[in-house]
Amino acid sequence: YSVDFLRNNQVFPKAEFTKLLCDFERLVKRGKPVVVRRPQMQVLENKWWGIKSYTVDIVFMYLAPATEFEKLLPAETRSDIDNARFLSKSAEGSFARYPIYDTMFHNSKSLGDFVALTPNQ
């Protein structure tokens, strides 16, 4: 990427980023799904990309374990998840790399199955 590309890539106020990260951290610590809605998020004008200023109702999601939910799962499922915890590229099984699933080629390198997930995933 060119420096100009990165320098001109901002569309939200920088002050909102810290607030968003704090909300993410609070949810992770409580074992909740990391999903945050901003009903009136300001989109900044960005002449580089031809974006005019406006407000948007937006939902941010961060893939992280939702331990409160996981505690409700059967013991066998919790064990499978613990054995194949996310970011382990060598993990195998029904929940390989949970909860960080690849958006393409997670379980197959075949072009015909490039979005295939198992029923458990």
Short mmCIF file of N, CA, C and O in Angstrom, two decimals:
data_model
loop_
_atom_site.label_atom_id
_atom_site.label_comp_id
_atom_site.label_asym_id
_atom_site.label_seq_id
_atom_site.Cartn_x
_atom_site.Cartn_y
_atom_site.Cartn_z
N TYR A 1 0.83 -1.19 0.00
CA TYR A 1 0.00 0.00 0.00
C TYR A 1 0.87 1.24 0.00
O TYR A 1 1.91 1.27 0.62
N SER A 2 0.36 2.26 -0.65
CA SER A 2 1.11 3.51 -0.64
C SER A 2 0.80 4.28 0.64
O SER A 2 -0.22 4.06 1.29
N VAL A 3 1.69 5.18 1.01
CA VAL A 3 1.49 6.00 2.19
C VAL A 3 0.22 6.84 2.03
O VAL A 3 -0.55 7.01 2.97
N ASP A 4 -0.05 7.34 0.82
CA ASP A 4 -1.25 8.14 0.59
C ASP A 4 -2.51 7.34 0.87
O ASP A 4 -3.47 7.84 1.42
N PHE A 5 -2.50 6.06 0.45
CA PHE A 5 -3.66 5.21 0.68
C PHE A 5 -3.96 5.11 2.17
O PHE A 5 -5.09 5.30 2.60
N LEU A 6 -2.96 4.82 2.99
CA LEU A 6 -3.15 4.67 4.42
C LEU A 6 -3.46 6.00 5.11
O LEU A 6 -4.27 6.07 6.03
N ARG A 7 -2.83 7.03 4.67
CA ARG A 7 -3.02 8.36 5.26
C ARG A 7 -4.44 8.86 5.06
O ARG A 7 -4.96 9.62 5.86
N ASN A 8 -5.08 8.42 3.99
CA ASN A 8 -6.42 8.90 3.64
C ASN A 8 -7.51 7.86 3.89
O ASN A 8 -8.57 7.93 3.29
N ASN A 9 -7.27 6.95 4.79
CA ASN A 9 -8.19 5.82 4.98
C ASN A 9 -9.18 6.02 6.12
O ASN A 9 -9.95 5.13 6.41
N GLN A 10 -9.19 7.16 6.77
CA GLN A 10 -10.04 7.37 7.93
C GLN A 10 -11.44 7.81 7.51
O GLN A 10 -11.60 8.72 6.68
N VAL A 11 -12.47 7.19 8.12
CA VAL A 11 -13.84 7.61 7.86
C VAL A 11 -14.64 7.85 9.14
O VAL A 11 -15.72 8.42 9.09
N PHE A 12 -14.12 7.42 10.30
CA PHE A 12 -14.78 7.65 11.57
C PHE A 12 -13.89 8.52 12.46
O PHE A 12 -12.67 8.48 12.34
N PRO A 13 -14.48 9.30 13.39
CA PRO A 13 -13.67 10.11 14.30
C PRO A 13 -12.74 9.24 15.14
O PRO A 13 -13.15 8.19 15.65
N LYS A 14 -11.49 9.66 15.28
CA LYS A 14 -10.51 8.88 16.03
C LYS A 14 -10.94 8.68 17.48
O LYS A 14 -10.68 7.63 18.07
N ALA A 15 -11.61 9.65 18.07
CA ALA A 15 -12.04 9.53 19.47
C ALA A 15 -13.00 8.37 19.66
O ALA A 15 -13.08 7.80 20.76
N GLU A 16 -13.73 7.99 18.64
CA GLU A 16 -14.68 6.88 18.75
C GLU A 16 -13.98 5.53 18.86
O GLU A 16 -14.53 4.58 19.40
N PHE A 17 -12.76 5.44 18.34
CA PHE A 17 -12.04 4.16 18.35
C PHE A 17 -11.74 3.70 19.77
O PHE A 17 -11.95 2.54 20.12
N THR A 18 -11.27 4.61 20.62
CA THR A 18 -10.96 4.27 22.01
C THR A 18 -12.22 3.82 22.73
O THR A 18 -12.20 2.84 23.47
N LYS A 19 -13.33 4.52 22.53
CA LYS A 19 -14.59 4.15 23.15
C LYS A 19 -15.02 2.75 22.70
O LYS A 19 -15.49 1.94 23.51
N LEU A 20 -14.86 2.47 21.43
CA LEU A 20 -15.24 1.17 20.89
C LEU A 20 -14.39 0.06 21.50
O LEU A 20 -14.91 -0.98 21.92
N LEU A 21 -13.08 0.28 21.60
CA LEU A 21 -12.20 -0.73 22.20
C LEU A 21 -12.54 -0.96 23.68
O LEU A 21 -12.49 -2.10 24.15
N CYS A 22 -12.90 0.09 24.39
CA CYS A 22 -13.32 -0.07 25.80
C CYS A 22 -14.59 -0.89 25.89
O CYS A 22 -14.71 -1.76 26.78
N ASP A 23 -15.53 -0.66 25.00
CA ASP A 23 -16.75 -1.47 24.98
C ASP A 23 -16.43 -2.92 24.67
O ASP A 23 -16.99 -3.84 25.28
N PHE A 24 -15.53 -3.16 23.71
CA PHE A 24 -15.11 -4.53 23.38
C PHE A 24 -14.52 -5.21 24.62
O PHE A 24 -14.88 -6.33 24.96
N GLU A 25 -13.60 -4.54 25.29
CA GLU A 25 -12.94 -5.12 26.45
C GLU A 25 -13.93 -5.44 27.57
O GLU A 25 -13.87 -6.50 28.19
N ARG A 26 -14.87 -4.53 27.79
CA ARG A 26 -15.88 -4.73 28.83
C ARG A 26 -16.71 -5.99 28.53
O ARG A 26 -16.98 -6.79 29.43
N LEU A 27 -17.09 -6.19 27.28
CA LEU A 27 -17.88 -7.36 26.90
C LEU A 27 -17.08 -8.65 27.03
O LEU A 27 -17.59 -9.66 27.51
N VAL A 28 -15.81 -8.62 26.61
CA VAL A 28 -14.95 -9.81 26.73
C VAL A 28 -14.82 -10.20 28.20
O VAL A 28 -14.96 -11.37 28.56
N LYS A 29 -14.56 -9.23 29.06
CA LYS A 29 -14.39 -9.51 30.49
C LYS A 29 -15.65 -10.09 31.12
O LYS A 29 -15.58 -10.86 32.06
N ARG A 30 -16.82 -9.73 30.59
CA ARG A 30 -18.09 -10.23 31.11
C ARG A 30 -18.50 -11.54 30.45
O ARG A 30 -19.54 -12.10 30.79
N GLY A 31 -17.70 -12.01 29.47
CA GLY A 31 -18.01 -13.27 28.79
C GLY A 31 -19.12 -13.15 27.77
O GLY A 31 -19.71 -14.15 27.36
N LYS A 32 -19.41 -11.96 27.34
CA LYS A 32 -20.49 -11.69 26.40
C LYS A 32 -19.98 -11.70 24.95
O LYS A 32 -18.79 -11.49 24.71
N PRO A 33 -20.88 -11.89 23.98
CA PRO A 33 -20.48 -11.72 22.58
C PRO A 33 -20.04 -10.28 22.35
O PRO A 33 -20.65 -9.34 22.89
N VAL A 34 -19.00 -10.08 21.57
CA VAL A 34 -18.45 -8.74 21.36
C VAL A 34 -19.12 -8.12 20.13
O VAL A 34 -18.63 -8.18 19.01
N VAL A 35 -20.29 -7.54 20.40
CA VAL A 35 -21.11 -6.89 19.37
C VAL A 35 -21.53 -5.55 19.93
O VAL A 35 -22.15 -5.49 21.00
N VAL A 36 -21.20 -4.48 19.23
CA VAL A 36 -21.49 -3.12 19.71
C VAL A 36 -22.20 -2.35 18.60
O VAL A 36 -21.71 -2.28 17.47
N ARG A 37 -23.33 -1.79 18.95
CA ARG A 37 -24.10 -0.97 17.99
C ARG A 37 -23.87 0.50 18.29
O ARG A 37 -23.89 0.92 19.45
N ARG A 38 -23.63 1.25 17.24
CA ARG A 38 -23.54 2.70 17.32
C ARG A 38 -24.64 3.27 16.42
O ARG A 38 -24.49 3.33 15.20
N PRO A 39 -25.78 3.68 17.01
CA PRO A 39 -26.92 4.09 16.18
C PRO A 39 -26.74 5.44 15.47
O PRO A 39 -27.42 5.69 14.48
N GLN A 40 -25.84 6.27 15.92
CA GLN A 40 -25.64 7.58 15.29
C GLN A 40 -24.15 7.86 15.08
O GLN A 40 -23.65 8.91 15.47
N MET A 41 -23.44 6.92 14.48
CA MET A 41 -21.99 7.08 14.26
C MET A 41 -21.77 8.09 13.12
O MET A 41 -22.37 7.97 12.05
N GLN A 42 -20.92 9.04 13.39
CA GLN A 42 -20.60 10.06 12.39
C GLN A 42 -19.59 9.53 11.39
O GLN A 42 -18.53 9.03 11.78
N VAL A 43 -19.91 9.59 10.12
CA VAL A 43 -18.97 9.29 9.06
C VAL A 43 -18.38 10.62 8.62
O VAL A 43 -19.10 11.57 8.32
N LEU A 44 -17.06 10.69 8.64
CA LEU A 44 -16.38 11.94 8.28
C LEU A 44 -16.28 12.11 6.78
O LEU A 44 -16.19 11.12 6.04
N GLU A 45 -16.27 13.35 6.36
CA GLU A 45 -16.03 13.61 4.95
C GLU A 45 -14.62 13.12 4.61
O GLU A 45 -13.68 13.32 5.37
N ASN A 46 -14.48 12.48 3.48
CA ASN A 46 -13.19 11.99 3.04
C ASN A 46 -13.09 12.26 1.54
O ASN A 46 -13.60 11.51 0.72
N LYS A 47 -12.47 13.38 1.21
CA LYS A 47 -12.38 13.79 -0.20
C LYS A 47 -11.58 12.81 -1.02
O LYS A 47 -11.85 12.61 -2.20
N TRP A 48 -10.58 12.17 -0.42
CA TRP A 48 -9.75 11.18 -1.12
C TRP A 48 -10.62 10.06 -1.71
O TRP A 48 -10.43 9.64 -2.83
N TRP A 49 -11.58 9.57 -0.93
CA TRP A 49 -12.47 8.48 -1.34
C TRP A 49 -13.81 8.98 -1.87
O TRP A 49 -14.66 8.18 -2.26
N GLY A 50 -14.02 10.30 -1.87
CA GLY A 50 -15.28 10.85 -2.36
C GLY A 50 -16.46 10.59 -1.43
O GLY A 50 -17.59 10.43 -1.88
N ILE A 51 -16.19 10.56 -0.11
CA ILE A 51 -17.24 10.28 0.86
C ILE A 51 -17.69 11.59 1.49
O ILE A 51 -16.88 12.37 1.97
N LYS A 52 -19.00 11.82 1.50
CA LYS A 52 -19.56 12.99 2.17
C LYS A 52 -19.88 12.62 3.61
O LYS A 52 -20.11 11.46 3.92
N SER A 53 -19.93 13.62 4.48
CA SER A 53 -20.23 13.39 5.89
C SER A 53 -21.70 13.04 6.07
O SER A 53 -22.58 13.63 5.44
N TYR A 54 -21.95 12.05 6.92
CA TYR A 54 -23.31 11.66 7.27
C TYR A 54 -23.25 10.80 8.52
O TYR A 54 -22.18 10.48 9.01
N THR A 55 -24.41 10.43 9.06
CA THR A 55 -24.44 9.53 10.22
C THR A 55 -24.96 8.18 9.75
O THR A 55 -25.73 8.08 8.79
N VAL A 56 -24.53 7.15 10.46
CA VAL A 56 -24.89 5.78 10.08
C VAL A 56 -25.22 4.98 11.34
O VAL A 56 -24.67 5.23 12.41
N ASP A 57 -26.13 4.05 11.21
CA ASP A 57 -26.43 3.08 12.26
C ASP A 57 -25.56 1.87 11.93
O ASP A 57 -25.79 1.20 10.91
N ILE A 58 -24.55 1.59 12.75
CA ILE A 58 -23.57 0.56 12.41
C ILE A 58 -23.37 -0.40 13.58
O ILE A 58 -23.51 -0.02 14.74
N VAL A 59 -23.07 -1.64 13.25
CA VAL A 59 -22.79 -2.66 14.25
C VAL A 59 -21.36 -3.15 14.03
O VAL A 59 -20.99 -3.52 12.92
N PHE A 60 -20.56 -3.13 15.09
CA PHE A 60 -19.20 -3.65 15.06
C PHE A 60 -19.19 -5.00 15.77
O PHE A 60 -19.82 -5.15 16.82
N MET A 61 -18.47 -5.94 15.21
CA MET A 61 -18.38 -7.26 15.81
C MET A 61 -16.91 -7.67 15.84
O MET A 61 -16.19 -7.45 14.88
N TYR A 62 -16.49 -8.24 16.96
CA TYR A 62 -15.12 -8.72 17.11
C TYR A 62 -15.20 -10.19 17.53
O TYR A 62 -15.89 -10.53 18.49
N LEU A 63 -14.51 -11.05 16.80
CA LEU A 63 -14.54 -12.47 17.11
C LEU A 63 -13.70 -12.76 18.34
O LEU A 63 -12.49 -12.57 18.33
N ALA A 64 -14.37 -13.19 19.38
CA ALA A 64 -13.71 -13.54 20.64
C ALA A 64 -14.59 -14.57 21.33
O ALA A 64 -15.80 -14.63 21.08
N PRO A 65 -14.01 -15.38 22.19
CA PRO A 65 -14.83 -16.35 22.93
C PRO A 65 -15.90 -15.63 23.77
O PRO A 65 -15.63 -14.60 24.37
N ALA A 66 -17.10 -16.19 23.76
CA ALA A 66 -18.20 -15.69 24.60
C ALA A 66 -18.36 -16.71 25.73
O ALA A 66 -19.18 -17.62 25.64
N THR A 67 -17.55 -16.55 26.77
CA THR A 67 -17.47 -17.58 27.81
C THR A 67 -18.78 -17.80 28.55
O THR A 67 -19.06 -18.92 28.98
N GLU A 68 -19.61 -16.76 28.66
CA GLU A 68 -20.92 -16.94 29.30
C GLU A 68 -21.77 -17.94 28.50
O GLU A 68 -22.44 -18.79 29.06
N PHE A 69 -21.73 -17.82 27.19
CA PHE A 69 -22.44 -18.76 26.32
C PHE A 69 -21.80 -20.14 26.37
O PHE A 69 -22.50 -21.16 26.48
N GLU A 70 -20.49 -20.18 26.31
CA GLU A 70 -19.78 -21.46 26.31
C GLU A 70 -20.08 -22.29 27.55
O GLU A 70 -20.17 -23.51 27.48
N LYS A 71 -20.26 -21.62 28.69
CA LYS A 71 -20.58 -22.35 29.93
C LYS A 71 -21.91 -23.09 29.86
O LYS A 71 -22.13 -24.04 30.60
N LEU A 72 -22.79 -22.66 28.96
CA LEU A 72 -24.10 -23.29 28.80
C LEU A 72 -24.06 -24.52 27.88
O LEU A 72 -25.04 -25.26 27.80
N LEU A 73 -22.95 -24.72 27.21
CA LEU A 73 -22.82 -25.84 26.27
C LEU A 73 -22.59 -27.16 27.01
O LEU A 73 -22.07 -27.17 28.13
N PRO A 74 -22.94 -28.27 26.37
CA PRO A 74 -22.64 -29.58 26.98
C PRO A 74 -21.14 -29.74 27.20
O PRO A 74 -20.32 -29.17 26.47
N ALA A 75 -20.78 -30.54 28.21
CA ALA A 75 -19.37 -30.74 28.57
C ALA A 75 -18.54 -31.21 27.39
O ALA A 75 -17.41 -30.76 27.20
N GLU A 76 -19.08 -32.11 26.58
CA GLU A 76 -18.33 -32.63 25.43
C GLU A 76 -18.02 -31.52 24.43
O GLU A 76 -16.91 -31.43 23.90
N THR A 77 -18.98 -30.65 24.19
CA THR A 77 -18.77 -29.53 23.27
C THR A 77 -17.73 -28.57 23.82
O THR A 77 -16.85 -28.10 23.10
N ARG A 78 -17.82 -28.26 25.13
CA ARG A 78 -16.82 -27.37 25.76
C ARG A 78 -15.43 -27.97 25.64
O ARG A 78 -14.46 -27.26 25.36
N SER A 79 -15.31 -29.26 25.81
CA SER A 79 -14.03 -29.93 25.69
C SER A 79 -13.50 -29.83 24.26
O SER A 79 -12.31 -29.56 24.04
N ASP A 80 -14.37 -30.04 23.27
CA ASP A 80 -13.97 -29.91 21.86
C ASP A 80 -13.47 -28.50 21.55
O ASP A 80 -12.47 -28.31 20.86
N ILE A 81 -14.17 -27.52 22.09
CA ILE A 81 -13.77 -26.12 21.87
C ILE A 81 -12.42 -25.85 22.52
O ILE A 81 -11.53 -25.23 21.91
N ASP A 82 -12.24 -26.30 23.74
CA ASP A 82 -10.97 -26.09 24.44
C ASP A 82 -9.81 -26.76 23.71
O ASP A 82 -8.70 -26.24 23.69
N ASN A 83 -10.06 -27.91 23.11
CA ASN A 83 -9.02 -28.64 22.40
C ASN A 83 -8.65 -28.01 21.06
O ASN A 83 -7.59 -28.29 20.52
N ALA A 84 -9.53 -27.21 20.53
CA ALA A 84 -9.28 -26.61 19.21
C ALA A 84 -9.39 -25.09 19.28
O ALA A 84 -9.91 -24.45 18.38
N ARG A 85 -8.89 -24.50 20.35
CA ARG A 85 -9.01 -23.07 20.59
C ARG A 85 -8.49 -22.26 19.41
O ARG A 85 -7.59 -22.66 18.68
N PHE A 86 -9.06 -21.07 19.23
CA PHE A 86 -8.74 -20.24 18.08
C PHE A 86 -7.25 -19.92 17.96
O PHE A 86 -6.51 -20.02 18.92
N LEU A 87 -6.88 -19.58 16.77
CA LEU A 87 -5.52 -19.20 16.36
C LEU A 87 -4.56 -20.38 16.29
O LEU A 87 -3.39 -20.19 16.02
N SER A 88 -5.02 -21.57 16.52
CA SER A 88 -4.17 -22.74 16.36
C SER A 88 -4.36 -23.27 14.95
O SER A 88 -5.31 -23.97 14.65
N LYS A 89 -3.47 -22.92 14.06
CA LYS A 89 -3.59 -23.31 12.65
C LYS A 89 -3.54 -24.82 12.47
O LYS A 89 -4.00 -25.34 11.49
N SER A 90 -2.99 -25.53 13.43
CA SER A 90 -2.91 -26.98 13.31
C SER A 90 -4.13 -27.68 13.92
O SER A 90 -4.23 -28.90 13.86
N ALA A 91 -5.05 -26.90 14.51
CA ALA A 91 -6.21 -27.50 15.16
C ALA A 91 -7.08 -28.23 14.16
O ALA A 91 -7.23 -27.80 13.01
N GLU A 92 -7.62 -29.34 14.59
CA GLU A 92 -8.51 -30.12 13.76
C GLU A 92 -9.76 -30.43 14.55
O GLU A 92 -9.83 -30.19 15.75
N GLY A 93 -10.76 -31.00 13.89
CA GLY A 93 -11.98 -31.39 14.57
C GLY A 93 -13.13 -30.47 14.25
O GLY A 93 -13.03 -29.56 13.44
N SER A 94 -14.24 -30.74 14.93
CA SER A 94 -15.48 -30.02 14.65
C SER A 94 -15.38 -28.51 14.85
O SER A 94 -16.06 -27.75 14.18
N PHE A 95 -14.55 -28.08 15.77
CA PHE A 95 -14.47 -26.65 16.09
C PHE A 95 -13.07 -26.07 15.85
O PHE A 95 -12.64 -25.18 16.58
N ALA A 96 -12.39 -26.58 14.87
CA ALA A 96 -11.03 -26.12 14.59
C ALA A 96 -10.98 -24.59 14.47
O ALA A 96 -11.74 -23.98 13.73
N ARG A 97 -10.10 -24.00 15.25
CA ARG A 97 -9.83 -22.56 15.28
C ARG A 97 -11.00 -21.72 15.79
O ARG A 97 -11.07 -20.52 15.52
N TYR A 98 -11.90 -22.30 16.55
CA TYR A 98 -13.02 -21.57 17.13
C TYR A 98 -12.53 -20.43 18.00
O TYR A 98 -11.58 -20.61 18.75
N PRO A 99 -13.10 -19.25 17.96
CA PRO A 99 -14.21 -18.81 17.12
C PRO A 99 -13.77 -18.08 15.86
O PRO A 99 -14.55 -17.44 15.19
N ILE A 100 -12.49 -18.16 15.53
CA ILE A 100 -11.95 -17.44 14.37
C ILE A 100 -11.99 -18.35 13.14
O ILE A 100 -11.02 -19.05 12.84
N TYR A 101 -13.11 -18.35 12.46
CA TYR A 101 -13.25 -19.16 11.26
C TYR A 101 -12.81 -18.36 10.04
O TYR A 101 -13.16 -17.19 9.90
N ASP A 102 -12.03 -19.00 9.18
CA ASP A 102 -11.63 -18.35 7.93
C ASP A 102 -12.87 -18.08 7.09
O ASP A 102 -13.82 -18.87 7.09
N THR A 103 -12.87 -16.98 6.37
CA THR A 103 -14.02 -16.67 5.52
C THR A 103 -13.99 -17.47 4.22
O THR A 103 -15.01 -17.59 3.56
N MET A 104 -12.84 -18.01 3.88
CA MET A 104 -12.72 -18.87 2.69
C MET A 104 -11.72 -19.97 2.99
O MET A 104 -10.75 -19.76 3.71
N PHE A 105 -11.96 -21.16 2.43
CA PHE A 105 -11.04 -22.30 2.50
C PHE A 105 -10.74 -22.74 3.94
O PHE A 105 -9.65 -23.18 4.23
N HIS A 106 -11.69 -22.64 4.83
CA HIS A 106 -11.46 -23.04 6.22
C HIS A 106 -11.27 -24.55 6.33
O HIS A 106 -10.37 -25.01 7.02
N ASN A 107 -12.11 -25.32 5.67
CA ASN A 107 -12.06 -26.77 5.77
C ASN A 107 -11.65 -27.45 4.48
O ASN A 107 -11.50 -28.67 4.44
N SER A 108 -11.49 -26.69 3.42
CA SER A 108 -11.19 -27.29 2.12
C SER A 108 -10.42 -26.30 1.27
O SER A 108 -10.64 -25.10 1.34
N LYS A 109 -9.54 -26.80 0.46
CA LYS A 109 -8.80 -25.94 -0.48
C LYS A 109 -9.42 -26.02 -1.87
O LYS A 109 -8.94 -25.41 -2.80
N SER A 110 -10.51 -26.76 -2.00
CA SER A 110 -11.18 -26.92 -3.28
C SER A 110 -11.99 -25.68 -3.61
O SER A 110 -12.72 -25.15 -2.77
N LEU A 111 -11.92 -25.22 -4.85
CA LEU A 111 -12.69 -24.05 -5.26
C LEU A 111 -14.19 -24.30 -5.14
O LEU A 111 -14.96 -23.38 -4.90
N GLY A 112 -14.60 -25.55 -5.28
CA GLY A 112 -16.01 -25.88 -5.15
C GLY A 112 -16.52 -25.80 -3.73
O GLY A 112 -17.72 -25.70 -3.49
N ASP A 113 -15.62 -25.83 -2.75
CA ASP A 113 -15.99 -25.80 -1.33
C ASP A 113 -15.34 -24.64 -0.60
O ASP A 113 -15.08 -24.72 0.60
N PHE A 114 -15.13 -23.53 -1.26
CA PHE A 114 -14.31 -22.48 -0.64
C PHE A 114 -14.97 -21.81 0.56
O PHE A 114 -14.31 -21.12 1.32
N VAL A 115 -16.27 -22.00 0.79
CA VAL A 115 -16.91 -21.45 1.98
C VAL A 115 -17.49 -22.55 2.88
O VAL A 115 -18.31 -22.29 3.75
N ALA A 116 -17.05 -23.79 2.67
CA ALA A 116 -17.62 -24.91 3.43
C ALA A 116 -17.25 -24.87 4.90
O ALA A 116 -16.08 -24.73 5.25
N LEU A 117 -18.26 -24.94 5.75
CA LEU A 117 -18.07 -25.12 7.19
C LEU A 117 -18.79 -26.40 7.57
O LEU A 117 -19.71 -26.83 6.89
N THR A 118 -18.38 -26.99 8.67
CA THR A 118 -19.06 -28.19 9.13
C THR A 118 -20.37 -27.79 9.79
O THR A 118 -20.54 -26.62 10.17
N PRO A 119 -21.32 -28.71 9.99
CA PRO A 119 -22.57 -28.35 10.68
C PRO A 119 -22.33 -27.76 12.07
O PRO A 119 -23.06 -26.86 12.49
N ASN A 120 -21.33 -28.22 12.78
CA ASN A 120 -21.02 -27.68 14.11
C ASN A 120 -20.50 -26.25 14.05
O ASN A 120 -20.69 -25.46 14.98
N GLN A 121 -19.80 -25.92 13.00
CA GLN A 121 -19.22 -24.59 12.88
C GLN A 121 -20.30 -23.58 12.54
O GLN A 121 -20.25 -22.45 12.84
#
